[in-house]
Amino acid sequence: MELKKLLQHWNSFPEISMEERPILSSDLEKIVVKNPLSDAFYLRKKLLLRIGIIAALWLINTWQLRGEWRTDGSELHMNITLFGLLAFSLYYHLRILFFADYPTLLALPLVNFLGKLEVILDKFIWSFKFISAIAGFYLLFLVEGVLSRLNAGAYDSLTHNDWYKGLIVIFLAISIDILLLHTFIPKYRKLLATVKKYREGILAKAQNK
Amino acid sequence: MNNSSNRSGCEPDLRSMLKNQHKKVYSICRFFAHNYQEHQRLFINIIAAASQNIRSRKDNSNDKQTMLLRACINMAALHSISLELESAHDATIQFKSPDYQRSMSSFRESVRGISDLEKFRLFLELENIPADEIPSFTGLVHATAAGRKQRREAPAPAKNFIPYLKEKLIWS
């Protein structure tokens, strides 16, 4: 009875006024090429940018590693580690991009769509760990570059000790990770928590029925 | 999104389909928009999502209807999530047209307190979608007696020895 009443009300609903109605005809061309997902829901551009940067760094690192390998240089171990890290980061980001499959994402049923969105956000938050680790390595190279100009003795003792370099990389990576945890990551964490809460709310309602 | 393949415009059949079906988009906006800015934003996002869904699948017209309705539901859900994220959101109904304002106020009063899932179900019901097709939009499987019985009789899943690794390696 209630639904019948609602249906009557629904069918007699007035049209939205012309001044408030979105212009359909002339702007349809623009609307259909617009990206419906925005900001943190749409990570494709960010992922592509990261993939481009990591791929470029990986190529440069491969070239440097080749040189170190031939001359048995002091940075060989660090370069091998960085090579592995960059390769895995590249794979991880490509995997998120292919998994997200943005053109078909919105065609999924609601619960599957929200579930996939959660996984994408969760994996994207994890990807900041790789960014921190990579930044740790490059900051170490920066420290070495600065030391070589300021203090040749300190540079010489640092560059020949892999343990010191390893500890400095860990310290720098953790520092950057903490910095990211308090700057960029909270926005994504909040969004992830909201999407999760929304999906769980829907599942709970469905189970109570 | 990946729309670069057809930046100059949309295909004629997609355009005519969206023009014919745009009242469905107005319908879902009745449930979720509070003012005309929200209404316009949601409308545009749904049309964009629907065109993207339809382009990604070159199937029959029945499938296009499904893609449009899925776009309506998914974008409305994202709209709700976005509003939840906004700390100071004004939930009062504000439309310029007095008739529309009156109808919206009384309609929203009659559906007040119902969850978003119920709103989606109601929307699909008002769009004459058969009840057995609703799970293909919501992704929720019917908890029918037959379904429950089938689940009880189904063999127990194989023991998962490495749940942590499985969770890390398989994204689903």
Short mmCIF file of N, CA and C in Angstrom, two decimals, chain B residues 35-126:
data_model
loop_
_atom_site.label_atom_id
_atom_site.label_comp_id
_atom_site.label_asym_id
_atom_site.label_seq_id
_atom_site.Cartn_x
_atom_site.Cartn_y
_atom_site.Cartn_z
N ASN B 35 20.30 19.94 -3.58
CA ASN B 35 20.09 21.24 -4.22
C ASN B 35 20.49 21.14 -5.67
N TYR B 36 20.28 22.22 -6.41
CA TYR B 36 20.48 22.10 -7.85
C TYR B 36 21.94 21.93 -8.25
N GLN B 37 22.88 22.45 -7.45
CA GLN B 37 24.31 22.23 -7.77
C GLN B 37 24.65 20.75 -7.68
N GLU B 38 24.18 20.14 -6.58
CA GLU B 38 24.42 18.70 -6.40
C GLU B 38 23.74 17.91 -7.51
N HIS B 39 22.53 18.36 -7.86
CA HIS B 39 21.75 17.70 -8.89
C HIS B 39 22.50 17.72 -10.22
N GLN B 40 23.04 18.88 -10.56
CA GLN B 40 23.77 19.02 -11.82
C GLN B 40 25.05 18.19 -11.82
N ARG B 41 25.75 18.25 -10.70
CA ARG B 41 27.03 17.51 -10.60
C ARG B 41 26.79 16.01 -10.74
N LEU B 42 25.79 15.54 -10.00
CA LEU B 42 25.49 14.10 -10.03
C LEU B 42 25.01 13.69 -11.42
N PHE B 43 24.15 14.50 -12.02
CA PHE B 43 23.62 14.21 -13.35
C PHE B 43 24.76 14.08 -14.37
N ILE B 44 25.64 15.06 -14.37
CA ILE B 44 26.76 15.06 -15.34
C ILE B 44 27.67 13.86 -15.11
N ASN B 45 27.96 13.57 -13.84
CA ASN B 45 28.84 12.43 -13.54
C ASN B 45 28.21 11.11 -13.98
N ILE B 46 26.90 10.99 -13.78
CA ILE B 46 26.23 9.74 -14.17
C ILE B 46 26.23 9.58 -15.69
N ILE B 47 25.95 10.66 -16.40
CA ILE B 47 25.95 10.59 -17.87
C ILE B 47 27.36 10.22 -18.37
N ALA B 48 28.37 10.83 -17.76
CA ALA B 48 29.76 10.52 -18.16
C ALA B 48 30.09 9.07 -17.86
N ALA B 49 29.68 8.61 -16.68
CA ALA B 49 29.96 7.21 -16.29
C ALA B 49 29.21 6.24 -17.21
N ALA B 50 27.95 6.56 -17.50
CA ALA B 50 27.16 5.67 -18.36
C ALA B 50 27.77 5.58 -19.75
N SER B 51 28.19 6.72 -20.30
CA SER B 51 28.77 6.69 -21.65
C SER B 51 30.07 5.88 -21.65
N GLN B 52 30.82 6.01 -20.57
CA GLN B 52 32.06 5.23 -20.48
C GLN B 52 31.77 3.73 -20.37
N ASN B 53 30.77 3.39 -19.55
CA ASN B 53 30.39 1.97 -19.39
C ASN B 53 29.93 1.39 -20.72
N ILE B 54 29.10 2.15 -21.42
CA ILE B 54 28.53 1.64 -22.68
C ILE B 54 29.62 1.50 -23.74
N ARG B 55 30.53 2.45 -23.76
CA ARG B 55 31.64 2.37 -24.73
C ARG B 55 32.55 1.19 -24.46
N SER B 56 32.72 0.90 -23.16
CA SER B 56 33.63 -0.20 -22.82
C SER B 56 33.05 -1.56 -23.20
N ARG B 57 31.74 -1.62 -23.44
CA ARG B 57 31.10 -2.88 -23.85
C ARG B 57 30.27 -2.65 -25.09
N LYS B 58 30.63 -3.33 -26.13
CA LYS B 58 29.88 -3.18 -27.39
C LYS B 58 28.85 -4.32 -27.47
N ASP B 59 27.83 -4.21 -26.66
CA ASP B 59 26.82 -5.28 -26.65
C ASP B 59 25.45 -4.75 -27.05
N ASN B 60 24.43 -5.54 -26.79
CA ASN B 60 23.08 -5.16 -27.22
C ASN B 60 22.46 -4.08 -26.34
N SER B 61 21.26 -3.64 -26.72
CA SER B 61 20.63 -2.52 -26.02
C SER B 61 20.23 -2.85 -24.59
N ASN B 62 19.92 -4.14 -24.34
CA ASN B 62 19.59 -4.57 -22.98
C ASN B 62 20.76 -4.33 -22.05
N ASP B 63 21.95 -4.64 -22.57
CA ASP B 63 23.16 -4.46 -21.79
C ASP B 63 23.42 -2.97 -21.55
N LYS B 64 23.03 -2.14 -22.51
CA LYS B 64 23.22 -0.69 -22.37
C LYS B 64 22.36 -0.15 -21.22
N GLN B 65 21.14 -0.69 -21.11
CA GLN B 65 20.26 -0.30 -20.00
C GLN B 65 20.92 -0.66 -18.66
N THR B 66 21.47 -1.87 -18.63
CA THR B 66 22.14 -2.32 -17.39
C THR B 66 23.31 -1.40 -17.06
N MET B 67 24.10 -1.05 -18.08
CA MET B 67 25.27 -0.19 -17.86
C MET B 67 24.84 1.19 -17.34
N LEU B 68 23.72 1.69 -17.90
CA LEU B 68 23.22 3.00 -17.47
C LEU B 68 22.77 2.94 -16.01
N LEU B 69 22.03 1.89 -15.66
CA LEU B 69 21.54 1.79 -14.29
C LEU B 69 22.67 1.54 -13.29
N ARG B 70 23.66 0.78 -13.72
CA ARG B 70 24.83 0.57 -12.84
C ARG B 70 25.59 1.87 -12.63
N ALA B 71 25.69 2.66 -13.69
CA ALA B 71 26.35 3.97 -13.57
C ALA B 71 25.57 4.85 -12.59
N CYS B 72 24.22 4.81 -12.69
CA CYS B 72 23.38 5.60 -11.78
C CYS B 72 23.67 5.21 -10.33
N ILE B 73 23.66 3.90 -10.07
CA ILE B 73 23.81 3.41 -8.69
C ILE B 73 25.23 3.68 -8.17
N ASN B 74 26.23 3.36 -8.98
CA ASN B 74 27.61 3.53 -8.51
C ASN B 74 27.96 5.00 -8.28
N MET B 75 27.51 5.87 -9.18
CA MET B 75 27.83 7.28 -9.00
C MET B 75 27.05 7.87 -7.83
N ALA B 76 25.82 7.39 -7.62
CA ALA B 76 25.05 7.87 -6.47
C ALA B 76 25.73 7.45 -5.17
N ALA B 77 26.29 6.23 -5.16
CA ALA B 77 27.01 5.75 -3.97
C ALA B 77 28.25 6.62 -3.72
N LEU B 78 28.97 6.94 -4.79
CA LEU B 78 30.16 7.80 -4.63
C LEU B 78 29.77 9.20 -4.17
N HIS B 79 28.60 9.65 -4.65
CA HIS B 79 28.09 10.96 -4.22
C HIS B 79 27.82 10.95 -2.71
N SER B 80 27.20 9.87 -2.25
CA SER B 80 26.92 9.73 -0.82
C SER B 80 28.22 9.70 0.00
N ILE B 81 29.20 8.94 -0.51
CA ILE B 81 30.49 8.84 0.19
C ILE B 81 31.16 10.22 0.24
N SER B 82 31.10 10.95 -0.89
CA SER B 82 31.72 12.28 -0.92
C SER B 82 31.05 13.22 0.08
N LEU B 83 29.72 13.12 0.18
CA LEU B 83 29.01 13.98 1.14
C LEU B 83 29.39 13.62 2.58
N GLU B 84 29.60 12.30 2.80
CA GLU B 84 29.99 11.86 4.14
C GLU B 84 31.36 12.41 4.52
N LEU B 85 32.22 12.57 3.51
CA LEU B 85 33.57 13.08 3.77
C LEU B 85 33.57 14.59 4.06
N GLU B 86 32.56 15.27 3.53
CA GLU B 86 32.47 16.72 3.78
C GLU B 86 32.02 16.94 5.21
N SER B 87 32.79 17.76 5.94
CA SER B 87 32.47 17.93 7.36
C SER B 87 31.19 18.75 7.56
N ALA B 88 31.01 19.81 6.76
CA ALA B 88 29.83 20.67 6.95
C ALA B 88 28.94 20.60 5.72
N HIS B 89 28.15 19.56 5.65
CA HIS B 89 27.27 19.42 4.50
C HIS B 89 25.85 19.83 4.85
N ASP B 90 25.28 20.71 4.02
CA ASP B 90 23.93 21.20 4.25
C ASP B 90 22.94 20.24 3.56
N ALA B 91 22.13 19.55 4.37
CA ALA B 91 21.24 18.52 3.82
C ALA B 91 19.81 19.03 3.61
N THR B 92 19.64 20.35 3.61
CA THR B 92 18.28 20.86 3.37
C THR B 92 18.00 20.89 1.87
N ILE B 93 16.73 20.66 1.55
CA ILE B 93 16.34 20.64 0.14
C ILE B 93 16.16 22.08 -0.36
N GLN B 94 16.89 22.45 -1.39
CA GLN B 94 16.81 23.83 -1.90
C GLN B 94 16.78 23.83 -3.43
N PHE B 95 15.58 23.99 -3.96
CA PHE B 95 15.43 24.12 -5.41
C PHE B 95 14.67 25.40 -5.72
N LYS B 96 14.95 25.98 -6.89
CA LYS B 96 14.33 27.26 -7.22
C LYS B 96 12.85 27.11 -7.54
N SER B 97 12.51 26.06 -8.28
CA SER B 97 11.11 25.88 -8.68
C SER B 97 10.26 25.49 -7.46
N PRO B 98 9.20 26.26 -7.15
CA PRO B 98 8.39 25.96 -5.96
C PRO B 98 7.72 24.59 -6.02
N ASP B 99 7.25 24.21 -7.22
CA ASP B 99 6.60 22.90 -7.38
C ASP B 99 7.58 21.77 -7.10
N TYR B 100 8.74 21.92 -7.68
CA TYR B 100 9.75 20.87 -7.53
C TYR B 100 10.23 20.80 -6.08
N GLN B 101 10.40 21.96 -5.48
CA GLN B 101 10.83 22.04 -4.08
C GLN B 101 9.81 21.33 -3.18
N ARG B 102 8.52 21.61 -3.44
CA ARG B 102 7.45 21.00 -2.62
C ARG B 102 7.45 19.47 -2.78
N SER B 103 7.51 19.05 -4.04
CA SER B 103 7.48 17.61 -4.31
C SER B 103 8.70 16.91 -3.72
N MET B 104 9.85 17.56 -3.89
CA MET B 104 11.09 16.96 -3.35
C MET B 104 11.02 16.85 -1.84
N SER B 105 10.54 17.93 -1.20
CA SER B 105 10.47 17.93 0.27
C SER B 105 9.56 16.81 0.76
N SER B 106 8.39 16.68 0.12
CA SER B 106 7.45 15.65 0.61
C SER B 106 7.95 14.25 0.26
N PHE B 107 8.61 14.11 -0.91
CA PHE B 107 9.16 12.81 -1.29
C PHE B 107 10.27 12.39 -0.33
N ARG B 108 11.16 13.33 -0.05
CA ARG B 108 12.29 12.99 0.83
C ARG B 108 11.81 12.73 2.26
N GLU B 109 10.71 13.40 2.62
CA GLU B 109 10.13 13.15 3.94
C GLU B 109 9.58 11.72 4.00
N SER B 110 8.98 11.29 2.88
CA SER B 110 8.39 9.93 2.88
C SER B 110 9.46 8.84 2.84
N VAL B 111 10.65 9.14 2.33
CA VAL B 111 11.71 8.10 2.30
C VAL B 111 12.78 8.38 3.36
N ARG B 112 12.47 9.29 4.27
CA ARG B 112 13.46 9.66 5.29
C ARG B 112 13.79 8.45 6.19
N GLY B 113 15.04 8.30 6.50
CA GLY B 113 15.45 7.23 7.41
C GLY B 113 15.77 5.92 6.72
N ILE B 114 15.47 5.81 5.45
CA ILE B 114 15.81 4.54 4.78
C ILE B 114 17.27 4.59 4.33
N SER B 115 17.87 3.41 4.29
CA SER B 115 19.30 3.35 3.95
C SER B 115 19.50 3.53 2.45
N ASP B 116 20.76 3.73 2.07
CA ASP B 116 21.06 3.90 0.64
C ASP B 116 20.72 2.64 -0.15
N LEU B 117 20.92 1.48 0.48
CA LEU B 117 20.59 0.22 -0.22
C LEU B 117 19.09 0.17 -0.53
N GLU B 118 18.30 0.59 0.44
CA GLU B 118 16.84 0.61 0.22
C GLU B 118 16.47 1.64 -0.85
N LYS B 119 17.19 2.74 -0.87
CA LYS B 119 16.95 3.76 -1.91
C LYS B 119 17.24 3.16 -3.29
N PHE B 120 18.35 2.42 -3.39
CA PHE B 120 18.70 1.81 -4.68
C PHE B 120 17.62 0.80 -5.10
N ARG B 121 17.16 0.01 -4.13
CA ARG B 121 16.14 -0.99 -4.44
C ARG B 121 14.84 -0.32 -4.88
N LEU B 122 14.51 0.75 -4.17
CA LEU B 122 13.28 1.49 -4.49
C LEU B 122 13.39 2.12 -5.88
N PHE B 123 14.54 2.68 -6.15
CA PHE B 123 14.78 3.29 -7.47
C PHE B 123 14.61 2.24 -8.57
N LEU B 124 15.20 1.07 -8.37
CA LEU B 124 15.11 0.01 -9.39
C LEU B 124 13.67 -0.48 -9.54
N GLU B 125 12.98 -0.55 -8.40
CA GLU B 125 11.58 -0.99 -8.44
C GLU B 125 10.73 0.04 -9.19
N LEU B 126 10.97 1.31 -8.93
CA LEU B 126 10.22 2.37 -9.62
C LEU B 126 10.58 2.45 -11.10
#
